[in-house]
Amino acid sequence: MPDPERPEGPGGYDPVGPRPHEAVSPTGQGGPMDLALEEAESVEGIEKDGPPGGTGPGEKPRSLWSDAWHQLRRNPVFIISSLMILFLVIISIWPQLIASGDPLQCDLSKSQQGSSPGHPFGYDTQGCDVYTRTVYGARASITVGVCATLGAAFLGSLLGGLAGFFGGWGDALLSRVADIFFGIPVVLGGLVFLSVVTSTTVWPVVGFIVLLGWPQIARIGRGSVITAKQNDYVQAARALGAGNGRMMLRHVAPNAIAPVIVVATIALGTYIALEATLSFLGVGLRPPTVSWGIDISNAASQIRNAPHMLLWPAGALSLTVLAFIMLGDAVRDALDPKLR
């Protein structure tokens, strides 16, 4: 029965439309009414389920770090490199899990012998087990790489961040000092600096790498801080009376640290290769420390007679450097929205 308060148009068309309590059903004729109903149902489904990124109206939007983690979990490069690095870290802490021998126990009667049962990598010139030395060599390389990266990242980000935030004569002085360090050849500097050191521990090598590694991270951190402090939220915090310390720690640093993390992750693999290079030249780690660089140096002269002495430590070094570079590339892709 028609409603006297709702007039009908020609052909029974209701210009007002259905009331909230009235159901709307498709006509089945494929006309404009059915198309409108299908579009409304699609829109309603999107509003309920939210977009595929998980940032619907009822969900909290992801931050930079949570969004980066969301991307990393789906990146096969990150997964493979992380598993490789995790394995290297485990065997550097507990090498006896996969190597039961002593890397310093040698038998000259087995000098340069090839693979044998229980000794899959053969023996070196001194009759030491190459497999055991390769496993134990991960400890020195990982220790040098991690400690040097942490030291260079802390010193570089601290000095670069302060220089970029405050500017002035401190910024100019830091830039000139960094230019001086950039002009020092790394290998030549290592030959000069480490040749006068008699310690057989890893710390002189770590100190040298930090000394020459912090300017690169300082320059990256300085530029990142200069960009971050010009954002509107930093200017608003300054206008509200926030002090320099609060702005630096709460607003600038969290938004400027991402490039530093990317550069430090990639540099870690470079530092491991640098330690092996210096040890190969005889000024880095020294016996009785077990190092891939030392083993490669000892095997270089015997590459024709016993190539297995060089193959395994060099392969382990290459895979380690590759794993950290792959990790750095994956982190860079996740933290830089322009690369997605």
mmCIF file of C-alpha atoms in Angstrom:
data_model
loop_
_atom_site.group_PDB
_atom_site.id
_atom_site.type_symbol
_atom_site.label_atom_id
_atom_site.label_comp_id
_atom_site.label_asym_id
_atom_site.label_seq_id
_atom_site.Cartn_x
_atom_site.Cartn_y
_atom_site.Cartn_z
ATOM 1 C CA MET A 1 0.000 0.000 0.000
ATOM 2 C CA PRO A 2 1.591 3.320 -1.026
ATOM 3 C CA ASP A 3 2.665 5.730 1.668
ATOM 4 C CA PRO A 4 0.763 9.022 1.377
ATOM 5 C CA GLU A 5 3.764 10.908 2.754
ATOM 6 C CA ARG A 6 6.149 9.558 0.053
ATOM 7 C CA PRO A 7 5.076 10.416 -3.493
ATOM 8 C CA GLU A 8 5.866 8.032 -6.285
ATOM 9 C CA GLY A 9 7.167 9.030 -9.634
ATOM 10 C CA PRO A 10 6.098 7.701 -12.987
ATOM 11 C CA GLY A 11 6.135 3.922 -13.215
ATOM 12 C CA GLY A 12 6.213 3.511 -9.417
ATOM 13 C CA TYR A 13 9.749 5.009 -9.033
ATOM 14 C CA ASP A 14 10.399 6.340 -5.534
ATOM 15 C CA PRO A 15 12.542 9.535 -5.791
ATOM 16 C CA VAL A 16 13.240 9.571 -2.043
ATOM 17 C CA GLY A 17 14.705 6.058 -1.954
ATOM 18 C CA PRO A 18 14.218 3.312 0.594
ATOM 19 C CA ARG A 19 13.895 4.064 4.255
ATOM 20 C CA PRO A 20 16.563 2.716 6.635
ATOM 21 C CA HIS A 21 14.351 -0.185 7.698
ATOM 22 C CA GLU A 22 13.466 -1.167 4.161
ATOM 23 C CA ALA A 23 15.509 -3.777 2.308
ATOM 24 C CA VAL A 24 16.810 -3.135 -1.186
ATOM 25 C CA SER A 25 16.955 -6.068 -3.571
ATOM 26 C CA PRO A 26 18.368 -6.201 -7.074
ATOM 27 C CA THR A 27 15.915 -6.064 -9.961
ATOM 28 C CA GLY A 28 17.685 -8.840 -11.856
ATOM 29 C CA GLN A 29 17.536 -6.825 -15.095
ATOM 30 C CA GLY A 30 21.131 -5.566 -15.003
ATOM 31 C CA GLY A 31 20.135 -1.928 -14.953
ATOM 32 C CA PRO A 32 21.643 1.077 -13.136
ATOM 33 C CA MET A 33 19.994 0.009 -9.898
ATOM 34 C CA ASP A 34 21.843 -3.343 -9.868
ATOM 35 C CA LEU A 35 25.191 -1.700 -10.721
ATOM 36 C CA ALA A 36 24.755 0.769 -7.881
ATOM 37 C CA LEU A 37 23.970 -2.029 -5.456
ATOM 38 C CA GLU A 38 27.087 -3.986 -6.495
ATOM 39 C CA GLU A 39 29.306 -0.919 -6.035
ATOM 40 C CA ALA A 40 27.789 -0.252 -2.621
ATOM 41 C CA GLU A 41 28.437 -3.819 -1.505
ATOM 42 C CA SER A 42 32.055 -3.601 -2.715
ATOM 43 C CA VAL A 43 32.638 -0.357 -0.827
ATOM 44 C CA GLU A 44 31.029 -1.794 2.299
ATOM 45 C CA GLY A 45 33.310 -4.852 2.122
ATOM 46 C CA ILE A 46 36.416 -2.671 1.831
ATOM 47 C CA GLU A 47 35.346 -0.565 4.810
ATOM 48 C CA LYS A 48 34.834 -3.667 6.952
ATOM 49 C CA ASP A 49 37.933 -5.611 5.926
ATOM 50 C CA GLY A 50 40.247 -2.681 5.349
ATOM 51 C CA PRO A 51 42.876 -2.427 2.603
ATOM 52 C CA PRO A 52 45.334 -5.296 2.147
ATOM 53 C CA GLY A 53 48.122 -3.395 3.938
ATOM 54 C CA GLY A 54 46.443 -3.806 7.302
ATOM 55 C CA THR A 55 45.894 -0.075 7.861
ATOM 56 C CA GLY A 56 42.134 0.081 7.815
ATOM 57 C CA PRO A 57 40.018 2.671 9.623
ATOM 58 C CA GLY A 58 39.862 0.555 12.766
ATOM 59 C CA GLU A 59 43.576 -0.296 12.893
ATOM 60 C CA LYS A 60 46.538 1.705 14.114
ATOM 61 C CA PRO A 61 48.827 2.832 11.260
ATOM 62 C CA ARG A 62 52.276 1.259 11.167
ATOM 63 C CA SER A 63 55.345 3.283 12.064
ATOM 64 C CA LEU A 64 58.511 3.401 9.968
ATOM 65 C CA TRP A 65 60.121 0.572 11.920
ATOM 66 C CA SER A 66 57.075 -1.688 12.013
ATOM 67 C CA ASP A 67 56.516 -1.123 8.307
ATOM 68 C CA ALA A 68 60.191 -1.900 7.636
ATOM 69 C CA TRP A 69 59.918 -5.124 9.640
ATOM 70 C CA HIS A 70 56.773 -5.981 7.697
ATOM 71 C CA GLN A 71 58.747 -5.625 4.460
ATOM 72 C CA LEU A 72 61.818 -7.492 5.735
ATOM 73 C CA ARG A 73 59.830 -10.556 6.778
ATOM 74 C CA ARG A 74 58.714 -10.960 3.169
ATOM 75 C CA ASN A 75 62.130 -10.396 1.606
ATOM 76 C CA PRO A 76 63.922 -13.671 0.785
ATOM 77 C CA VAL A 77 67.285 -11.867 0.646
ATOM 78 C CA PHE A 78 66.850 -10.764 4.260
ATOM 79 C CA ILE A 79 65.812 -14.238 5.385
ATOM 80 C CA ILE A 80 68.739 -16.001 3.693
ATOM 81 C CA SER A 81 71.342 -13.488 4.866
ATOM 82 C CA SER A 82 69.947 -13.506 8.421
ATOM 83 C CA LEU A 83 70.146 -17.292 8.615
ATOM 84 C CA MET A 84 73.723 -17.225 7.343
ATOM 85 C CA ILE A 85 74.725 -14.546 9.865
ATOM 86 C CA LEU A 86 72.959 -16.380 12.692
ATOM 87 C CA PHE A 87 74.898 -19.540 11.850
ATOM 88 C CA LEU A 88 78.185 -17.598 11.760
ATOM 89 C CA VAL A 89 77.469 -15.951 15.108
ATOM 90 C CA ILE A 90 76.639 -19.309 16.713
ATOM 91 C CA ILE A 91 79.803 -21.022 15.500
ATOM 92 C CA SER A 92 81.911 -17.999 16.468
ATOM 93 C CA ILE A 93 80.610 -18.264 20.034
ATOM 94 C CA TRP A 94 80.535 -22.060 20.253
ATOM 95 C CA PRO A 95 82.825 -23.445 17.522
ATOM 96 C CA GLN A 96 83.035 -26.773 19.346
ATOM 97 C CA LEU A 97 79.446 -27.471 18.265
ATOM 98 C CA ILE A 98 80.629 -28.459 14.788
ATOM 99 C CA ALA A 99 84.405 -28.771 15.267
ATOM 100 C CA SER A 100 85.736 -31.039 17.997
ATOM 101 C CA GLY A 101 89.437 -30.634 17.223
ATOM 102 C CA ASP A 102 92.028 -28.105 18.351
ATOM 103 C CA PRO A 103 92.969 -25.497 15.708
ATOM 104 C CA LEU A 104 96.493 -25.209 17.173
ATOM 105 C CA GLN A 105 97.175 -28.960 17.241
ATOM 106 C CA CYS A 106 99.242 -29.823 14.174
ATOM 107 C CA ASP A 107 101.071 -32.880 12.821
ATOM 108 C CA LEU A 108 103.863 -32.219 10.308
ATOM 109 C CA SER A 109 103.614 -35.753 8.992
ATOM 110 C CA LYS A 110 100.229 -34.811 7.457
ATOM 111 C CA SER A 111 101.429 -31.581 5.853
ATOM 112 C CA GLN A 112 99.353 -30.525 2.825
ATOM 113 C CA GLN A 113 97.419 -33.785 2.727
ATOM 114 C CA GLY A 114 94.000 -33.702 1.119
ATOM 115 C CA SER A 115 90.615 -34.703 2.431
ATOM 116 C CA SER A 116 90.396 -37.765 4.678
ATOM 117 C CA PRO A 117 87.760 -39.320 6.978
ATOM 118 C CA GLY A 118 87.141 -36.944 9.855
ATOM 119 C CA HIS A 119 89.107 -34.159 8.124
ATOM 120 C CA PRO A 120 87.010 -33.109 5.113
ATOM 121 C CA PHE A 121 89.058 -29.982 4.289
ATOM 122 C CA GLY A 122 92.493 -31.637 4.510
ATOM 123 C CA TYR A 123 95.590 -30.255 6.233
ATOM 124 C CA ASP A 124 97.696 -27.121 5.808
ATOM 125 C CA THR A 125 101.478 -26.742 5.569
ATOM 126 C CA GLN A 126 101.966 -27.204 9.313
ATOM 127 C CA GLY A 127 99.702 -30.252 9.386
ATOM 128 C CA CYS A 128 96.788 -28.424 11.053
ATOM 129 C CA ASP A 129 93.222 -29.400 10.269
ATOM 130 C CA VAL A 130 91.875 -26.854 7.748
ATOM 131 C CA TYR A 131 88.258 -27.541 8.712
ATOM 132 C CA THR A 132 88.866 -26.815 12.384
ATOM 133 C CA ARG A 133 90.829 -23.658 11.630
ATOM 134 C CA THR A 134 88.141 -22.464 9.230
ATOM 135 C CA VAL A 135 85.451 -22.897 11.873
ATOM 136 C CA TYR A 136 87.476 -21.228 14.627
ATOM 137 C CA GLY A 137 88.516 -18.429 12.267
ATOM 138 C CA ALA A 138 84.955 -17.109 12.262
ATOM 139 C CA ARG A 139 85.348 -15.935 15.871
ATOM 140 C CA ALA A 140 88.096 -13.405 15.146
ATOM 141 C CA SER A 141 86.471 -12.079 11.975
ATOM 142 C CA ILE A 142 83.004 -11.661 13.508
ATOM 143 C CA THR A 143 84.466 -10.084 16.652
ATOM 144 C CA VAL A 144 86.470 -7.539 14.673
ATOM 145 C CA GLY A 145 83.568 -6.739 12.348
ATOM 146 C CA VAL A 146 80.924 -6.312 15.059
ATOM 147 C CA CYS A 147 83.110 -4.366 17.519
ATOM 148 C CA ALA A 148 84.522 -2.084 14.817
ATOM 149 C CA THR A 149 81.054 -1.403 13.420
ATOM 150 C CA LEU A 150 79.586 -0.586 16.826
ATOM 151 C CA GLY A 151 82.498 1.708 17.667
ATOM 152 C CA ALA A 152 82.480 3.514 14.329
ATOM 153 C CA ALA A 153 78.681 3.831 14.325
ATOM 154 C CA PHE A 154 78.562 5.226 17.870
ATOM 155 C CA LEU A 155 81.417 7.699 17.397
ATOM 156 C CA GLY A 156 80.385 8.747 13.913
ATOM 157 C CA SER A 157 76.684 9.170 14.649
ATOM 158 C CA LEU A 158 77.420 11.082 17.871
ATOM 159 C CA LEU A 159 79.855 13.553 16.320
ATOM 160 C CA GLY A 160 77.950 13.860 13.054
ATOM 161 C CA GLY A 161 74.613 14.282 14.804
ATOM 162 C CA LEU A 162 75.887 17.023 17.110
ATOM 163 C CA ALA A 163 77.591 18.836 14.235
ATOM 164 C CA GLY A 164 74.495 18.673 12.047
ATOM 165 C CA PHE A 165 72.130 19.758 14.813
ATOM 166 C CA PHE A 166 74.095 22.715 16.192
ATOM 167 C CA GLY A 167 76.071 23.709 13.082
ATOM 168 C CA GLY A 168 78.467 26.632 13.360
ATOM 169 C CA TRP A 169 82.201 26.276 13.878
ATOM 170 C CA GLY A 170 81.848 22.755 15.286
ATOM 171 C CA ASP A 171 80.249 21.577 12.054
ATOM 172 C CA ALA A 172 82.984 23.178 9.966
ATOM 173 C CA LEU A 173 85.726 21.686 12.161
ATOM 174 C CA LEU A 174 84.249 18.191 11.971
ATOM 175 C CA SER A 175 83.968 18.427 8.191
ATOM 176 C CA ARG A 176 87.618 19.386 7.813
ATOM 177 C CA VAL A 177 88.801 16.646 10.188
ATOM 178 C CA ALA A 178 86.696 14.083 8.308
ATOM 179 C CA ASP A 179 88.248 15.226 5.023
ATOM 180 C CA ILE A 180 91.716 14.588 6.465
ATOM 181 C CA PHE A 181 90.776 11.017 7.426
ATOM 182 C CA PHE A 182 89.184 10.437 4.023
ATOM 183 C CA GLY A 183 92.521 11.274 2.439
ATOM 184 C CA ILE A 184 94.373 8.487 4.298
ATOM 185 C CA PRO A 185 94.637 5.256 2.247
ATOM 186 C CA VAL A 186 93.193 2.457 4.362
ATOM 187 C CA VAL A 187 95.730 -0.250 3.562
ATOM 188 C CA LEU A 188 98.698 2.104 3.754
ATOM 189 C CA GLY A 189 97.422 3.546 7.024
ATOM 190 C CA GLY A 190 97.029 0.040 8.417
ATOM 191 C CA LEU A 191 100.589 -0.867 7.432
ATOM 192 C CA VAL A 192 101.928 2.225 9.199
ATOM 193 C CA PHE A 193 99.684 2.133 12.265
ATOM 194 C CA LEU A 194 99.666 -1.595 13.003
ATOM 195 C CA SER A 195 103.310 -2.282 12.175
ATOM 196 C CA VAL A 196 104.368 -0.750 15.509
ATOM 197 C CA VAL A 197 101.822 -2.752 17.526
ATOM 198 C CA THR A 198 103.053 -5.960 19.118
ATOM 199 C CA SER A 199 99.743 -7.150 20.590
ATOM 200 C CA THR A 200 98.279 -10.375 19.189
ATOM 201 C CA THR A 201 94.695 -9.565 20.227
ATOM 202 C CA VAL A 202 91.939 -8.166 18.018
ATOM 203 C CA TRP A 203 91.713 -4.783 19.746
ATOM 204 C CA PRO A 204 94.460 -2.900 17.855
ATOM 205 C CA VAL A 205 92.775 -3.877 14.583
ATOM 206 C CA VAL A 206 89.385 -2.827 15.958
ATOM 207 C CA GLY A 207 90.798 0.526 17.085
ATOM 208 C CA PHE A 208 92.375 1.187 13.707
ATOM 209 C CA ILE A 209 89.161 0.399 11.815
ATOM 210 C CA VAL A 210 87.146 2.652 14.143
ATOM 211 C CA LEU A 211 89.699 5.424 13.659
ATOM 212 C CA LEU A 212 89.326 5.361 9.887
ATOM 213 C CA GLY A 213 85.667 4.277 9.742
ATOM 214 C CA TRP A 214 83.867 6.918 11.787
ATOM 215 C CA PRO A 215 84.152 9.813 9.243
ATOM 216 C CA GLN A 216 81.959 8.015 6.697
ATOM 217 C CA ILE A 217 79.189 7.390 9.223
ATOM 218 C CA ALA A 218 79.610 10.910 10.654
ATOM 219 C CA ARG A 219 78.989 12.421 7.245
ATOM 220 C CA ILE A 220 75.878 10.288 6.713
ATOM 221 C CA GLY A 221 74.570 11.091 10.211
ATOM 222 C CA ARG A 222 75.240 14.813 9.803
ATOM 223 C CA GLY A 223 73.283 15.025 6.558
ATOM 224 C CA SER A 224 70.429 12.986 7.983
ATOM 225 C CA VAL A 225 70.162 15.202 11.083
ATOM 226 C CA ILE A 226 70.215 18.381 8.983
ATOM 227 C CA THR A 227 67.319 17.016 6.926
ATOM 228 C CA ALA A 228 65.332 15.843 9.966
ATOM 229 C CA LYS A 229 65.639 19.070 11.979
ATOM 230 C CA GLN A 230 64.010 21.050 9.151
ATOM 231 C CA ASN A 231 60.747 19.096 9.391
ATOM 232 C CA ASP A 232 57.613 20.754 10.686
ATOM 233 C CA TYR A 233 57.279 18.627 13.812
ATOM 234 C CA VAL A 234 60.753 19.688 14.972
ATOM 235 C CA GLN A 235 59.931 23.338 14.371
ATOM 236 C CA ALA A 236 56.660 22.897 16.243
ATOM 237 C CA ALA A 237 58.476 21.327 19.202
ATOM 238 C CA ARG A 238 60.910 24.234 19.221
ATOM 239 C CA ALA A 239 58.034 26.723 19.138
ATOM 240 C CA LEU A 240 56.428 24.957 22.111
ATOM 241 C CA GLY A 241 59.593 25.474 24.139
ATOM 242 C CA ALA A 242 61.269 22.061 23.869
ATOM 243 C CA GLY A 243 64.976 22.107 24.711
ATOM 244 C CA ASN A 244 67.769 20.975 22.440
ATOM 245 C CA GLY A 245 68.233 17.719 24.311
ATOM 246 C CA ARG A 246 64.570 16.770 24.093
ATOM 247 C CA MET A 247 64.346 17.662 20.403
ATOM 248 C CA MET A 248 67.513 15.735 19.646
ATOM 249 C CA LEU A 249 66.488 12.565 21.494
ATOM 250 C CA ARG A 250 62.722 12.530 20.937
ATOM 251 C CA HIS A 251 62.267 14.021 17.476
ATOM 252 C CA VAL A 252 65.477 14.212 15.454
ATOM 253 C CA ALA A 253 67.443 11.072 16.370
ATOM 254 C CA PRO A 254 64.634 8.494 15.810
ATOM 255 C CA ASN A 255 63.996 9.929 12.341
ATOM 256 C CA ALA A 256 67.659 10.308 11.357
ATOM 257 C CA ILE A 257 69.093 6.978 12.515
ATOM 258 C CA ALA A 258 67.841 4.854 9.599
ATOM 259 C CA PRO A 259 70.580 5.853 7.082
ATOM 260 C CA VAL A 260 73.234 5.244 9.751
ATOM 261 C CA ILE A 261 71.928 1.716 10.362
ATOM 262 C CA VAL A 262 71.994 0.933 6.643
ATOM 263 C CA VAL A 263 75.553 2.225 6.147
ATOM 264 C CA ALA A 264 76.821 0.473 9.298
ATOM 265 C CA THR A 265 75.300 -2.856 8.253
ATOM 266 C CA ILE A 266 76.958 -2.750 4.846
ATOM 267 C CA ALA A 267 80.236 -1.505 6.371
ATOM 268 C CA LEU A 268 80.354 -4.508 8.728
ATOM 269 C CA GLY A 269 81.111 -6.831 5.836
ATOM 270 C CA THR A 270 83.699 -4.375 4.533
ATOM 271 C CA TYR A 271 85.432 -4.293 7.920
ATOM 272 C CA ILE A 272 85.656 -8.086 7.992
ATOM 273 C CA ALA A 273 87.299 -8.034 4.564
ATOM 274 C CA LEU A 274 89.656 -5.262 5.743
ATOM 275 C CA GLU A 275 90.730 -7.330 8.749
ATOM 276 C CA ALA A 276 91.486 -10.288 6.479
ATOM 277 C CA THR A 277 93.483 -8.030 4.148
ATOM 278 C CA LEU A 278 95.584 -6.611 6.978
ATOM 279 C CA SER A 279 96.138 -10.095 8.414
ATOM 280 C CA PHE A 280 97.160 -11.320 4.968
ATOM 281 C CA LEU A 281 99.774 -8.553 4.827
ATOM 282 C CA GLY A 282 101.078 -9.550 8.261
ATOM 283 C CA VAL A 283 100.070 -6.426 10.223
ATOM 284 C CA GLY A 284 96.578 -7.411 11.343
ATOM 285 C CA LEU A 285 95.871 -10.398 13.557
ATOM 286 C CA ARG A 286 98.908 -12.517 14.293
ATOM 287 C CA PRO A 287 99.499 -16.087 15.461
ATOM 288 C CA PRO A 288 98.489 -17.808 17.656
ATOM 289 C CA THR A 289 95.189 -16.055 16.836
ATOM 290 C CA VAL A 290 93.226 -18.116 14.301
ATOM 291 C CA SER A 291 92.083 -15.929 11.421
ATOM 292 C CA TRP A 292 90.954 -16.484 7.860
ATOM 293 C CA GLY A 293 93.387 -13.819 6.691
ATOM 294 C CA ILE A 294 96.333 -15.601 8.319
ATOM 295 C CA ASP A 295 95.335 -18.934 6.787
ATOM 296 C CA ILE A 296 94.925 -17.346 3.343
ATOM 297 C CA SER A 297 98.363 -15.756 3.671
ATOM 298 C CA ASN A 298 99.954 -19.091 4.587
ATOM 299 C CA ALA A 299 98.211 -20.869 1.714
ATOM 300 C CA ALA A 300 98.945 -18.305 -0.995
ATOM 301 C CA SER A 301 102.415 -19.688 -1.749
ATOM 302 C CA GLN A 302 101.090 -23.277 -1.957
ATOM 303 C CA ILE A 303 98.073 -22.666 -4.164
ATOM 304 C CA ARG A 304 99.379 -24.967 -6.919
ATOM 305 C CA ASN A 305 100.416 -27.822 -4.676
ATOM 306 C CA ALA A 306 97.544 -27.697 -2.154
ATOM 307 C CA PRO A 307 94.680 -25.487 -3.390
ATOM 308 C CA HIS A 308 92.377 -26.770 -0.636
ATOM 309 C CA MET A 309 94.380 -24.742 1.897
ATOM 310 C CA LEU A 310 93.225 -21.527 0.200
ATOM 311 C CA LEU A 311 89.799 -22.599 -1.034
ATOM 312 C CA TRP A 312 88.018 -23.141 2.274
ATOM 313 C CA PRO A 313 89.080 -20.084 4.344
ATOM 314 C CA ALA A 314 88.711 -17.827 1.292
ATOM 315 C CA GLY A 315 85.251 -19.248 0.603
ATOM 316 C CA ALA A 316 84.176 -18.761 4.224
ATOM 317 C CA LEU A 317 85.408 -15.154 4.117
ATOM 318 C CA SER A 318 83.578 -14.442 0.854
ATOM 319 C CA LEU A 319 80.287 -15.919 2.112
ATOM 320 C CA THR A 320 80.505 -13.929 5.341
ATOM 321 C CA VAL A 321 81.115 -10.622 3.566
ATOM 322 C CA LEU A 322 78.348 -11.434 1.074
ATOM 323 C CA ALA A 323 75.873 -12.204 3.875
ATOM 324 C CA PHE A 324 76.383 -8.854 5.564
ATOM 325 C CA ILE A 325 76.217 -6.933 2.288
ATOM 326 C CA MET A 326 72.982 -8.713 1.388
ATOM 327 C CA LEU A 327 71.590 -7.875 4.830
ATOM 328 C CA GLY A 328 72.522 -4.222 4.370
ATOM 329 C CA ASP A 329 70.837 -4.090 0.968
ATOM 330 C CA ALA A 330 67.659 -5.624 2.375
ATOM 331 C CA VAL A 331 67.595 -3.173 5.291
ATOM 332 C CA ARG A 332 68.168 -0.277 2.908
ATOM 333 C CA ASP A 333 65.263 -1.342 0.693
ATOM 334 C CA ALA A 334 62.980 -1.648 3.732
ATOM 335 C CA LEU A 335 63.896 1.689 5.324
ATOM 336 C CA ASP A 336 63.843 3.751 2.121
ATOM 337 C CA PRO A 337 60.253 4.206 0.873
ATOM 338 C CA LYS A 338 61.540 5.447 -2.502
ATOM 339 C CA LEU A 339 62.946 1.985 -3.306
ATOM 340 C CA ARG A 340 59.668 0.107 -2.777
#
